[in-house]
Coordinates of C-alpha atoms in Angstrom, one line a residue:
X1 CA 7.5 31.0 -1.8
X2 CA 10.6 33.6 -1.4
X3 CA 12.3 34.3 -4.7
X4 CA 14.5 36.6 -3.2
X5 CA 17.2 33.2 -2.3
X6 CA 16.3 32.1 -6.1
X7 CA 17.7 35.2 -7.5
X8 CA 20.6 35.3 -4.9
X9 CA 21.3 31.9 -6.2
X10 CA 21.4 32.6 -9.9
X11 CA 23.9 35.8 -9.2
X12 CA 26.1 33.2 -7.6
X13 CA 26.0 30.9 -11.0
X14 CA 26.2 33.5 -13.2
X15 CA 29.6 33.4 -13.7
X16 CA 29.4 30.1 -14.6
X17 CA 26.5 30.3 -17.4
X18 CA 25.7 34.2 -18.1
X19 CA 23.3 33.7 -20.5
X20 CA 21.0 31.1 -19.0
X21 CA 21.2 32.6 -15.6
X22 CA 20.4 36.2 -16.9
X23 CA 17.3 34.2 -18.9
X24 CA 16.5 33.2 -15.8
X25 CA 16.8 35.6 -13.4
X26 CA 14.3 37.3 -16.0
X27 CA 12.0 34.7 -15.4
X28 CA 12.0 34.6 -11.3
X29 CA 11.4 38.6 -11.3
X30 CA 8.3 38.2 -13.3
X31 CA 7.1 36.2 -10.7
X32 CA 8.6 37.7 -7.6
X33 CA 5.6 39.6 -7.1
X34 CA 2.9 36.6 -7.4
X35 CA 2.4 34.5 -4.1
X36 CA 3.0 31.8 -5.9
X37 CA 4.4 30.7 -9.1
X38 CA 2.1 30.8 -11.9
X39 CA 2.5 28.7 -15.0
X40 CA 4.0 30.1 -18.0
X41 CA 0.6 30.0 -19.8
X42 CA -0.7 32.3 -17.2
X43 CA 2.5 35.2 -17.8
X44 CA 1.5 37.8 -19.8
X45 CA 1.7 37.6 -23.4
X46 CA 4.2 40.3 -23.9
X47 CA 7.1 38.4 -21.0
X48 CA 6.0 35.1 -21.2
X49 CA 8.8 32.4 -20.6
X50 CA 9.0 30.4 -23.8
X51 CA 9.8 26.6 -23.7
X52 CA 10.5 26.8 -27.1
X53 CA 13.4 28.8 -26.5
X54 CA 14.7 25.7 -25.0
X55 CA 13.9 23.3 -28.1
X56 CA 15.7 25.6 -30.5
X57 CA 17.8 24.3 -32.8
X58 CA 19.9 27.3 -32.5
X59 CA 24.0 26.9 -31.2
X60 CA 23.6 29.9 -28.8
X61 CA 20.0 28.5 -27.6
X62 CA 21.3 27.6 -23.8
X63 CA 20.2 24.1 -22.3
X64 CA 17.4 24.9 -19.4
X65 CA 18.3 25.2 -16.1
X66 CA 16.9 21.7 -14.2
X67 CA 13.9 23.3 -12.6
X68 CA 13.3 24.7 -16.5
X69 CA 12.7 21.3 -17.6
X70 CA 10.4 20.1 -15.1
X71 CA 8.2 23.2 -15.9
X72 CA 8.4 22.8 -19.5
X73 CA 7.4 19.0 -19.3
X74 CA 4.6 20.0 -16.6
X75 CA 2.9 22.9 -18.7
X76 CA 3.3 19.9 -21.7
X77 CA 1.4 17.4 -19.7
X78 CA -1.1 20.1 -18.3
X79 CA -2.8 20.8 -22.1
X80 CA -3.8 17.1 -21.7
X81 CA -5.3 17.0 -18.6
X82 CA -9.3 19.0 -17.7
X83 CA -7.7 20.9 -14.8
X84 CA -8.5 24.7 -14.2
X85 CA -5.4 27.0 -14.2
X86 CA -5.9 27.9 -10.7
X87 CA -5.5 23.8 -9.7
X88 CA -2.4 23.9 -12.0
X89 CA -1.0 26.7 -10.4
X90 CA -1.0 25.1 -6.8
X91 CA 0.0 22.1 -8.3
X92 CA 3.3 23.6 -9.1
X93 CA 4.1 26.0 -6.4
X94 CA 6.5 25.3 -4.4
X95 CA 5.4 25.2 -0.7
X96 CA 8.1 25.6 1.6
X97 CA 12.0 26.1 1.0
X98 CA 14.4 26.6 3.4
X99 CA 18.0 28.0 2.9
X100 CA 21.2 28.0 5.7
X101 CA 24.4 28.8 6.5
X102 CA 26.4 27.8 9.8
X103 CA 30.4 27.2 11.0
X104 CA 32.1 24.4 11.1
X105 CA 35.5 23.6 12.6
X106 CA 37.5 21.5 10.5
X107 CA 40.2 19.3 11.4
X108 CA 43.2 21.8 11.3
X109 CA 41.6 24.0 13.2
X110 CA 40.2 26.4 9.8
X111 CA 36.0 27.6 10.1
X112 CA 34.3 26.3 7.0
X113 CA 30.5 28.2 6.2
X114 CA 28.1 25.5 5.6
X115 CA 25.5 26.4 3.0
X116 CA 22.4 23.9 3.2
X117 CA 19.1 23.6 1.5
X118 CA 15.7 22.3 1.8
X119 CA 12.8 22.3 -0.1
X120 CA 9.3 20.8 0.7
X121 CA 7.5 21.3 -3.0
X122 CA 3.9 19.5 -1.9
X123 CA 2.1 18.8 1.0
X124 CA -1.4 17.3 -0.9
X125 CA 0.2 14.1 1.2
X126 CA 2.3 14.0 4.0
X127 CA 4.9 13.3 5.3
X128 CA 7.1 15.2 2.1
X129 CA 9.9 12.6 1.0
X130 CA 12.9 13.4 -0.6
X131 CA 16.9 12.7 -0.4
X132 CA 19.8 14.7 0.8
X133 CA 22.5 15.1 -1.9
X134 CA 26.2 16.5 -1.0
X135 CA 27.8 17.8 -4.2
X136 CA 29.5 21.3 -4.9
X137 CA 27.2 22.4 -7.3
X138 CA 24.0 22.5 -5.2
X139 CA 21.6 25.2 -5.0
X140 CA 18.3 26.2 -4.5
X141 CA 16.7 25.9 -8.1
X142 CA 18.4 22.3 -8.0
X143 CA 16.6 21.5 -5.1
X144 CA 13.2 23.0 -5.8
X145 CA 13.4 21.0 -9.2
X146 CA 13.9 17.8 -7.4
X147 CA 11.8 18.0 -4.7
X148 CA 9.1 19.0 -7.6
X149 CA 10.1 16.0 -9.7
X150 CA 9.5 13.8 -6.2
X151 CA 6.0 14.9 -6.0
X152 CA 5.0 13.8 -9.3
X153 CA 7.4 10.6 -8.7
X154 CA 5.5 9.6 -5.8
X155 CA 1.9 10.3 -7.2
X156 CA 3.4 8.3 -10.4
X157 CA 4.1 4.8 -8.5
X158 CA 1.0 5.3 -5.9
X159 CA 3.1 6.2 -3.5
X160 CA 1.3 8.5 -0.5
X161 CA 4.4 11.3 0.2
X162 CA 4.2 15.0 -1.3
X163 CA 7.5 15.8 -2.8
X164 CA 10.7 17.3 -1.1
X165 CA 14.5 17.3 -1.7
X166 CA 17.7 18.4 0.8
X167 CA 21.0 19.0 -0.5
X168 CA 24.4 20.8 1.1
X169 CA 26.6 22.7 -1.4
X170 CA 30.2 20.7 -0.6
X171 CA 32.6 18.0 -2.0
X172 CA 32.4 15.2 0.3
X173 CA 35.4 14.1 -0.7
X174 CA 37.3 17.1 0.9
X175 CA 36.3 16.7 4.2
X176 CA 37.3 13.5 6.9
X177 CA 34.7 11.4 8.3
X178 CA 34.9 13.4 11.3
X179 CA 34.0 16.6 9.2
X180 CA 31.2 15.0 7.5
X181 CA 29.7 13.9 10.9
X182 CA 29.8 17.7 12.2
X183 CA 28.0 18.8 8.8
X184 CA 25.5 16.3 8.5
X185 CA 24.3 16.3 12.7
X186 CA 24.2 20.3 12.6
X187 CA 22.1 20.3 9.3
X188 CA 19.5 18.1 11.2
X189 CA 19.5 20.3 13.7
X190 CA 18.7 23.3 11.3
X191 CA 15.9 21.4 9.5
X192 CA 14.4 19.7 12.7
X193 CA 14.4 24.2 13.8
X194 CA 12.6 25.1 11.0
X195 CA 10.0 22.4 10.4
X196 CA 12.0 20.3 7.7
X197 CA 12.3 17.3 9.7
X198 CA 10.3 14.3 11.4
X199 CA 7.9 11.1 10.9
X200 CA 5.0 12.7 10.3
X201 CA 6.5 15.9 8.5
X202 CA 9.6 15.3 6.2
X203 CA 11.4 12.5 5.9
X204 CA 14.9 12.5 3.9
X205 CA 16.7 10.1 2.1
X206 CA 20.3 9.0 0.7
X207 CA 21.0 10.8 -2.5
X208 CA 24.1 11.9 -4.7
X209 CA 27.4 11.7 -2.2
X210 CA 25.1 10.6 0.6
X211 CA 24.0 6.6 2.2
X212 CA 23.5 4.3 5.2
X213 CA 26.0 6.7 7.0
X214 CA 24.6 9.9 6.6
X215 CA 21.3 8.9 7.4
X216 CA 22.4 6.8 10.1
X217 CA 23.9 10.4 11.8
X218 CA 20.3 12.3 11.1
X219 CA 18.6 9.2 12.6
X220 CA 20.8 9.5 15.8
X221 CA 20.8 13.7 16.3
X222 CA 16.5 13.4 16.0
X223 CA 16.3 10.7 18.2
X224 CA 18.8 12.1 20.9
X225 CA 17.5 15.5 20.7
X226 CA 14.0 15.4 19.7
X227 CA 12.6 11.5 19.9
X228 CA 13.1 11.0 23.4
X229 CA 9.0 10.4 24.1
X230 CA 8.5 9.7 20.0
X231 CA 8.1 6.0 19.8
X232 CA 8.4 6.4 16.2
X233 CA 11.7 8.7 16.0
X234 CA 13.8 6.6 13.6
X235 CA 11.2 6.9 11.2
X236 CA 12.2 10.6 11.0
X237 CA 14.9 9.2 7.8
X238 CA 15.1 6.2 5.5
X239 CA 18.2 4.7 3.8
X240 CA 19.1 3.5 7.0
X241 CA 21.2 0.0 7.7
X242 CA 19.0 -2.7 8.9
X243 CA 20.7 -2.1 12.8
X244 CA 18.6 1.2 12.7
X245 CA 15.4 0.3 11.5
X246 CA 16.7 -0.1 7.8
X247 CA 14.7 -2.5 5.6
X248 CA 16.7 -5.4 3.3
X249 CA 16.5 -4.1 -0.5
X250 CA 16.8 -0.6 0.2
X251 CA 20.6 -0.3 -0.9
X252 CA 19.6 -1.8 -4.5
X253 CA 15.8 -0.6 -4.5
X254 CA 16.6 2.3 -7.0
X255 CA 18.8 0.1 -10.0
X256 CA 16.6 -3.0 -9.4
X257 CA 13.4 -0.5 -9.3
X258 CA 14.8 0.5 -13.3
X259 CA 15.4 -3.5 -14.3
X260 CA 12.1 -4.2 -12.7
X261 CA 10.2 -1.7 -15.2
X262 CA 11.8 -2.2 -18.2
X263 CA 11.5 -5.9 -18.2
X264 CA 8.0 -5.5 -17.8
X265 CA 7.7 -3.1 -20.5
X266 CA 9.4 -5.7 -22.7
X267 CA 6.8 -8.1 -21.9
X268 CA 4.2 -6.3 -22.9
X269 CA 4.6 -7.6 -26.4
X270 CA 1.4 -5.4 -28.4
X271 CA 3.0 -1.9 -26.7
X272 CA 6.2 -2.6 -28.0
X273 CA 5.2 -3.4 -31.6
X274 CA 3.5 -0.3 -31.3
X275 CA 6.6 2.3 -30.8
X276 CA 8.6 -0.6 -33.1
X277 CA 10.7 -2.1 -30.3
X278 CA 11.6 -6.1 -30.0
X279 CA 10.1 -7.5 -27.1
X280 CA 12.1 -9.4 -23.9
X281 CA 14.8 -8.5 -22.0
X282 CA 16.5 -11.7 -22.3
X283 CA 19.9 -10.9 -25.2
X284 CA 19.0 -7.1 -24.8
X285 CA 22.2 -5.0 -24.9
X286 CA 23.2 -2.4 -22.1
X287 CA 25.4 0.4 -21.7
X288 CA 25.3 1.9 -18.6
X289 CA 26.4 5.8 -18.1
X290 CA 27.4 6.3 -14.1
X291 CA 28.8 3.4 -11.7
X292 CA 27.8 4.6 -8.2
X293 CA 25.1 3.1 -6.6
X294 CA 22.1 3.2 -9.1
X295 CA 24.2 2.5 -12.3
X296 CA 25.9 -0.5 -10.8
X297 CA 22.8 -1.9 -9.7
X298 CA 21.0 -1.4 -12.6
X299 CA 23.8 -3.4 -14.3
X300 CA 24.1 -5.9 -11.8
X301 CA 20.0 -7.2 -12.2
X302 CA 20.5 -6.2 -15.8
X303 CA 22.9 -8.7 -16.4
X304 CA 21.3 -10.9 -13.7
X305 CA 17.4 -10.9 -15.9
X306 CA 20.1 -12.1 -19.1
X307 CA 20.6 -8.7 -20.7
X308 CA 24.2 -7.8 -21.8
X309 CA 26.0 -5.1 -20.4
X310 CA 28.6 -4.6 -23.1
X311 CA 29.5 -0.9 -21.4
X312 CA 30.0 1.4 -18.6
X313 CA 30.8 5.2 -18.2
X314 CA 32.3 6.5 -15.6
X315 CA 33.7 10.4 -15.1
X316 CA 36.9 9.1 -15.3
X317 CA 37.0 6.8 -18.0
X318 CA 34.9 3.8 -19.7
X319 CA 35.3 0.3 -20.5
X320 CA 33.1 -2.1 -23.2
X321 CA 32.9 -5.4 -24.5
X322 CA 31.3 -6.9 -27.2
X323 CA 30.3 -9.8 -25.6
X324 CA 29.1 -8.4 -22.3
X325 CA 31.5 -7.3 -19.1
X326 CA 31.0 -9.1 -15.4
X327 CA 29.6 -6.3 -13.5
X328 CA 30.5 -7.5 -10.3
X329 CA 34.3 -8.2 -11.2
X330 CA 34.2 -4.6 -12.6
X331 CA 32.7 -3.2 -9.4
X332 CA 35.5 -4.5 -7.6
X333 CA 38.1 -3.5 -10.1
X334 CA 36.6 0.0 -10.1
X335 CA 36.7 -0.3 -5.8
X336 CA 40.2 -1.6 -5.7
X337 CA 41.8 1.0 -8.3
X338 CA 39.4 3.9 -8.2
X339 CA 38.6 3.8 -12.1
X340 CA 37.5 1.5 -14.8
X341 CA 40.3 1.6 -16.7
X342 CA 42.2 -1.2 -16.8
X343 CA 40.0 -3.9 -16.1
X344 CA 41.0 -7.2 -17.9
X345 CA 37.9 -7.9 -19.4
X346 CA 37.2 -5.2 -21.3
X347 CA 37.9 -5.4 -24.9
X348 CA 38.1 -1.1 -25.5
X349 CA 38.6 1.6 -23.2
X350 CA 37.9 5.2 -23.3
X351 CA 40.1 7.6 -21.3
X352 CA 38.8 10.4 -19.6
X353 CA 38.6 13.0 -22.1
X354 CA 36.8 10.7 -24.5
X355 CA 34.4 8.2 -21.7
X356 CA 30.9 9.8 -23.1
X357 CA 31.8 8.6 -26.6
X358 CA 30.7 4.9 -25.5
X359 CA 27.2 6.4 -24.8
X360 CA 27.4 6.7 -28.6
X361 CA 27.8 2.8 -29.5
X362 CA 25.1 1.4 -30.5
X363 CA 23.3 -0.6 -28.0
X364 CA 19.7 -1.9 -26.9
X365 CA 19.5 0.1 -24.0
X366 CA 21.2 3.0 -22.9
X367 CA 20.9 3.6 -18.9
X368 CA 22.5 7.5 -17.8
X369 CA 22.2 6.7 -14.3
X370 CA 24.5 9.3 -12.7
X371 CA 23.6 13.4 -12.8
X372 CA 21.1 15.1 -15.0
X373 CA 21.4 16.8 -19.0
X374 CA 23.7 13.5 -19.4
X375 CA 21.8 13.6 -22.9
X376 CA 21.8 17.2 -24.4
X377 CA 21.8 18.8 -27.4
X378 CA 25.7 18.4 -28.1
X379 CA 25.4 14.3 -28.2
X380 CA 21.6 13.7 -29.0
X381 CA 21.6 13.0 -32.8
X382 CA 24.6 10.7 -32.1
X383 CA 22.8 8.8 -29.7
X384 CA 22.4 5.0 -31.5
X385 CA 20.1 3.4 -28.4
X386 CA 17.0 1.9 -29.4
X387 CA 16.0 2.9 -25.9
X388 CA 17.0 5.0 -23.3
X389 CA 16.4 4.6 -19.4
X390 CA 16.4 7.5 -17.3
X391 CA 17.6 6.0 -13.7
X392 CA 19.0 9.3 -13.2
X393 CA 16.7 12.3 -12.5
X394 CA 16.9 14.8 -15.7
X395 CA 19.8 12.8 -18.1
X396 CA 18.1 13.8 -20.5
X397 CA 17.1 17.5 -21.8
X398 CA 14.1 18.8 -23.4
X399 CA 15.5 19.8 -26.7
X400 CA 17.5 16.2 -26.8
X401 CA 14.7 14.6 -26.2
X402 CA 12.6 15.7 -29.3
X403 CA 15.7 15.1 -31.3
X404 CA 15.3 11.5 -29.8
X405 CA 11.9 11.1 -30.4
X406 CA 12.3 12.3 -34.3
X407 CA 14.9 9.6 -34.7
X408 CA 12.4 6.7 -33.4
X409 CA 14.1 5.9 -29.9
X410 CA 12.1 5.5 -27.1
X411 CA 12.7 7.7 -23.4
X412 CA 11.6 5.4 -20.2
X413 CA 11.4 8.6 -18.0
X414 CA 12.6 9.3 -15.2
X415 CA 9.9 10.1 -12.8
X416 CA 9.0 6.5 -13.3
X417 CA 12.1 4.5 -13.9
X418 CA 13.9 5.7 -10.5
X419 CA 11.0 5.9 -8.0
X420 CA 12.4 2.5 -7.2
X421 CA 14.6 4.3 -4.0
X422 CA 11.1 6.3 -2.7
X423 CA 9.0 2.9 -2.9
X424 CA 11.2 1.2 -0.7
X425 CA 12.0 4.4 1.4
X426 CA 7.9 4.0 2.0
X427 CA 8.0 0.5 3.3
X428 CA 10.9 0.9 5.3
X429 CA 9.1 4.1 6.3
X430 CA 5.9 1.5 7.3
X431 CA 8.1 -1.0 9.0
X432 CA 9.6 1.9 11.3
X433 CA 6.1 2.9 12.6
X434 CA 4.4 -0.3 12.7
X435 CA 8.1 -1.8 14.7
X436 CA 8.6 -4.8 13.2
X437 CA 10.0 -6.9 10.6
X438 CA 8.4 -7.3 7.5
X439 CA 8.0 -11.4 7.5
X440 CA 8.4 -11.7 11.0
X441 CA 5.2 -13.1 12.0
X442 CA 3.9 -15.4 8.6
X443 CA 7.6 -16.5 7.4
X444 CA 7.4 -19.4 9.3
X445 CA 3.9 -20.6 8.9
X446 CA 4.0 -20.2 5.2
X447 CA 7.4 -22.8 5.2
X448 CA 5.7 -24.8 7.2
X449 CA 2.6 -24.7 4.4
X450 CA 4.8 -25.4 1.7
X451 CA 6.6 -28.1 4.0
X452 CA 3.2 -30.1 4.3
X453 CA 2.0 -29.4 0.8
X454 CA 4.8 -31.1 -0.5
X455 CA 4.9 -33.9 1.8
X456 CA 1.3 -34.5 0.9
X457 CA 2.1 -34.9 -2.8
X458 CA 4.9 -37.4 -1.8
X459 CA 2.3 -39.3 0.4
X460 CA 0.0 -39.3 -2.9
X461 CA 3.4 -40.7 -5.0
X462 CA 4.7 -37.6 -6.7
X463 CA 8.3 -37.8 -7.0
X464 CA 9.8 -35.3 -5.7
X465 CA 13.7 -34.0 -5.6
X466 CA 13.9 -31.6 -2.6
X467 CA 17.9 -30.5 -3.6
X468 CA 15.9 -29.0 -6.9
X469 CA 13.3 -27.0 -5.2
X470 CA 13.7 -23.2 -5.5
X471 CA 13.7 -21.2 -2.5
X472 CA 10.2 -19.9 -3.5
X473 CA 8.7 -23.2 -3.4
X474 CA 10.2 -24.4 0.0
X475 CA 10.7 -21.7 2.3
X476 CA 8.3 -18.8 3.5
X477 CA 9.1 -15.2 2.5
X478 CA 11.9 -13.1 4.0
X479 CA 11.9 -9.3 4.6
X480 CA 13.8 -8.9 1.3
X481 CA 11.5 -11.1 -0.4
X482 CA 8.5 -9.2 0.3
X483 CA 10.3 -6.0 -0.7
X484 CA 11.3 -7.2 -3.9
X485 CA 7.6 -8.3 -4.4
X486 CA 6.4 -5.4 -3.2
X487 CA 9.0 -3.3 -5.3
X488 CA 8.4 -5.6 -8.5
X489 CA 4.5 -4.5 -8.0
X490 CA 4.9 -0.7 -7.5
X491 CA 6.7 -0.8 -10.9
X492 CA 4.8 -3.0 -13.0
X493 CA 1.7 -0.9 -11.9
X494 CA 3.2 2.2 -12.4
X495 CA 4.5 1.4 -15.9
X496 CA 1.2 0.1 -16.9
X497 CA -0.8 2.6 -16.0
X498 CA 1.9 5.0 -17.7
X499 CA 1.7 3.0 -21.1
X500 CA -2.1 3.0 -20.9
X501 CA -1.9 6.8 -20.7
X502 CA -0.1 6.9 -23.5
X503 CA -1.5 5.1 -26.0
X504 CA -5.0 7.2 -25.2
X505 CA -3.5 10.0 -25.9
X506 CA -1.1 9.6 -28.2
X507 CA 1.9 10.9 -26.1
X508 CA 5.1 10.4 -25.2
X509 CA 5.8 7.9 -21.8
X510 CA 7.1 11.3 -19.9
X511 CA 4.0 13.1 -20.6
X512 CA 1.8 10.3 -19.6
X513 CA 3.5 10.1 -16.2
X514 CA 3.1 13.3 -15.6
X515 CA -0.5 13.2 -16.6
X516 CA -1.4 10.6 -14.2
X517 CA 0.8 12.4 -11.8
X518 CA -1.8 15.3 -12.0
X519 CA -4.8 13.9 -12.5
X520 CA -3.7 11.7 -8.8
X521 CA -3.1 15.2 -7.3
X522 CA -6.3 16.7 -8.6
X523 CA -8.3 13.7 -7.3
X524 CA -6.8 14.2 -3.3
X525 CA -7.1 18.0 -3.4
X526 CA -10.5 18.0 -4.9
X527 CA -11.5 14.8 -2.5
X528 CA -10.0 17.0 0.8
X529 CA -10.7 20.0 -0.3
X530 CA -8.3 23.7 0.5
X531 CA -7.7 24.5 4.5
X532 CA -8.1 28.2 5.6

């Protein structure tokens, strides 16, 4: 791993928070001269980096930068695991990262300088998996913390990818279509140069300020350039629409993945006497923080399983009702106007200034589903939620988090609750190599087995009303059937075995993810063994 990019990064930000970033940079030149990165355990005595500096209660105490937190919570989890620090340390290191700059000629005829990362954090299983996010405030340490957070995300649902995350450091919104398109072809060009793209090698996905499109533009440039004898080319990217090799349910996968796990965690009816929780979605009430794709999903099925969603927070505004908003009215209020405010059937609104306040109300479940530190130390102890679920990667900080914990609410963590988006990314991944359809082949000989079932219980006198027979019962499974089965699995297991985890050991749900994350990476490095 090169820290020298790491430590140009952190002069770039330091302007923007002087005292983290020179807390930091402190950090990265104590292990500039390591070939890896070592655990903070493992830093001598006299330097080492202290988490707890980050669960101050002290006003000048900064928040941790994202890759912080996924260290802190990793060296957490590690005391409960058997590991050696030598397994921990490769565990954590970061394999490969890649950092580049090229031109771009905008539409007025100006040169724009492209700045574009990659990072590929594990490769215990391959292909690495990961999205591409377009948002100004990308950089490396973002990148490295995500694609970290993938690895442990994958190992977490059973899914066989090592971890890896992409990002390009613009504003989407300030550049045409046309401009986009020039971006997004020429950064698959860079990471198909330098190793960080292909089938059997690294395999992005949408992300913040990316989709269909986007992917649809990396698919094309590897296939044109690169696939011409690779049969399985368009498996190089997922996220793609269904005329590319896309899968049905990947759009929603991510907000459904986060209905899917909580309403199984409500079910499980001992568990939640245990942390003193009612059981059953059904009447649960939702506030939703961030309306782009994963928030408005997550409020669609939330509504959908018969929760309430009596709130949603937007950047620009929020809107709430008592008695529960329609989330699909709302969606196209917020498409038509551009903002929630102003949408007839909300009882309160909260302008811009004041939109995080409704994150305050008390609700059931509270849902930050856009960017990460959503819940920090300035909001925490105001935070009335019985429980709070992460669809967003790191809403919620360190120090917030044991505030949230002392005050009896329970954290659905991240690593868990989103790795809806990566477990259909995998099938859609599957479908691309095997090259066909998911319910192709059986759809029709299961309706037709259903068909004759039921015309046998007729034939034995059952009365029957065929207009009142769910789709289930009378018609054989589609592609998006099978990926919401498939989908509804992946969670369920992955919550279970999380819950399990942490009523052994008497942790938090975080920590037990990321202890069966661990132990799972333990098992396939010690099972393959270390390559010269």
């Amino acid at each position: 791993v090169t820290t020298s990019p790491q430590l140009a990064d952190l002069d770039m930000q330091a302007t923007r928070a002087p005292r983290a970033m020179a807390h930091a940079r402190r950090f990265f030149s104590l292990i500039s001269s390591s070939s890896r990165p070592q655990t903070f355990a493992s830093l001598p005595a006299q330097s080492t980096f202290r988490a707890a500096r980050y669960l101050s209660t002290s006003e000048e105490a900064p928040e941790p930068r994202f890759l912080d937190m996924v260290q802190i919570n990793f060296n957490k989890a590690a005391k409960y695991t058997s590991m050696h620090e030598s397994m921990l340390k490769q565990i954590l290191a970061c394999s490969s990262v890649l950092r580049v700059s090229f031109p771009i000629r905008r539409d007025n005829g100006e040169i724009d300088v492209i700045r574009g990362y990659r990072a590929q954090h594990s490769h215990h299983r391959t292909p690495c998996k990961g999205g591409i996010r377009y948002a100004h405030n990308v950089d490396l340490q973002e990148v490295e913390a995500l694609a970290s957070l993938m690895t442990f995300k994958c190992a977490v649902v059973n899914v066989p990818f090592g971890g890896a995350k992409g990002g390009i450091s613009i504003d989407p919104k300030k550049y045409s279509v046309i401009e986009l398109e020039k971006i997004t072809r020429r950064y698959a060009v860079e990471l198909k140069k330098y190793g960080f793209l292909g089938p059997g090698v690294d395999v992005p996905a949408p992300d913040v300020g990316t989709g269909a499109r986007e992917m649809s533009w990396i698919c094309d440039t590897f296939s044109v350039l690169y696939g011409m004898e690779d049969v399985n080319a368009y498996a190089c990217v997922t996220g793609k629409p269904i005329t590319l090799g896309g899968v049905d349910g990947r759009t929603e996968a991510t907000g459904l993945g986060v209905c899917y796990a909580t309403k199984y965690f409500l079910s499980l009816t001992d568990e939640c006497k245990r942390v003193g929780v009612t059981p059953e979605l059904d009447g649960k009430t939702v506030i939703v923080q961030g309306f782009g794709n994963v928030g408005y999903h997550a409020a669609y099925f939330f509504e959908k399983f018969g929760a309430k969603v009596i709130g949603v927070v937007e950047y620009n505004g929020a809107v709430y009702n008592p008695k529960g908003l329609d989330i699909e009215a709302l969606k196209a209020h917020m498409s038509t106007t551009g903002s929630l405010l102003g949408f007839s059937g909300a009882t309160k609104e909260y302008p811009k200034e004041k939109a995080f306040e409704l994150m305050e109300e008390e609700c059931d479940l509270l849902v930050p589903a856009a960017l990460e530190k959503a819940i920090n130390r300035s909001n925490a102890d105001k935070i009335k939620a019985k429980i709070v679920v992460e669809g967003a990667n790191g809403p919620t900080t360190p120090y917030a988090e044991e505030l949230l914990n002392k005050k009896g609410i329970i954290v659905l963590p991240d690593m868990l609750m989103n790795a809806g988006g990566v477990s259909v990314s995998y099938f859609e991944w599957l479908k691309n190599l095997s090259h066909v359809g998911f319910g192709r082949i059986t759809r029709r000989w299961e309706e037709k087995g259903k068909q004759g079932f039921l015309q046998e219980l007729k034939k034995a006198g059952v009365l029957i009303d065929d207009s009142g027979l769910s789709h289930e019962t009378k018609s054989g499974a589609s592609e998006k059937d099978l990926v919401y089965s498939g989908l509804e699995d992946t969670m369920c297991k992955g919550m279970q075995e999380t819950v399990e985890t942490a009523r052994k050991l008497g942790v938090s749900y975080r920590i037990a993810a990321f202890v069966n994350a661990l132990n799972k990476m333990e098992g396939t490095y010690r099972d393959a063994g270390f390559t010269i």
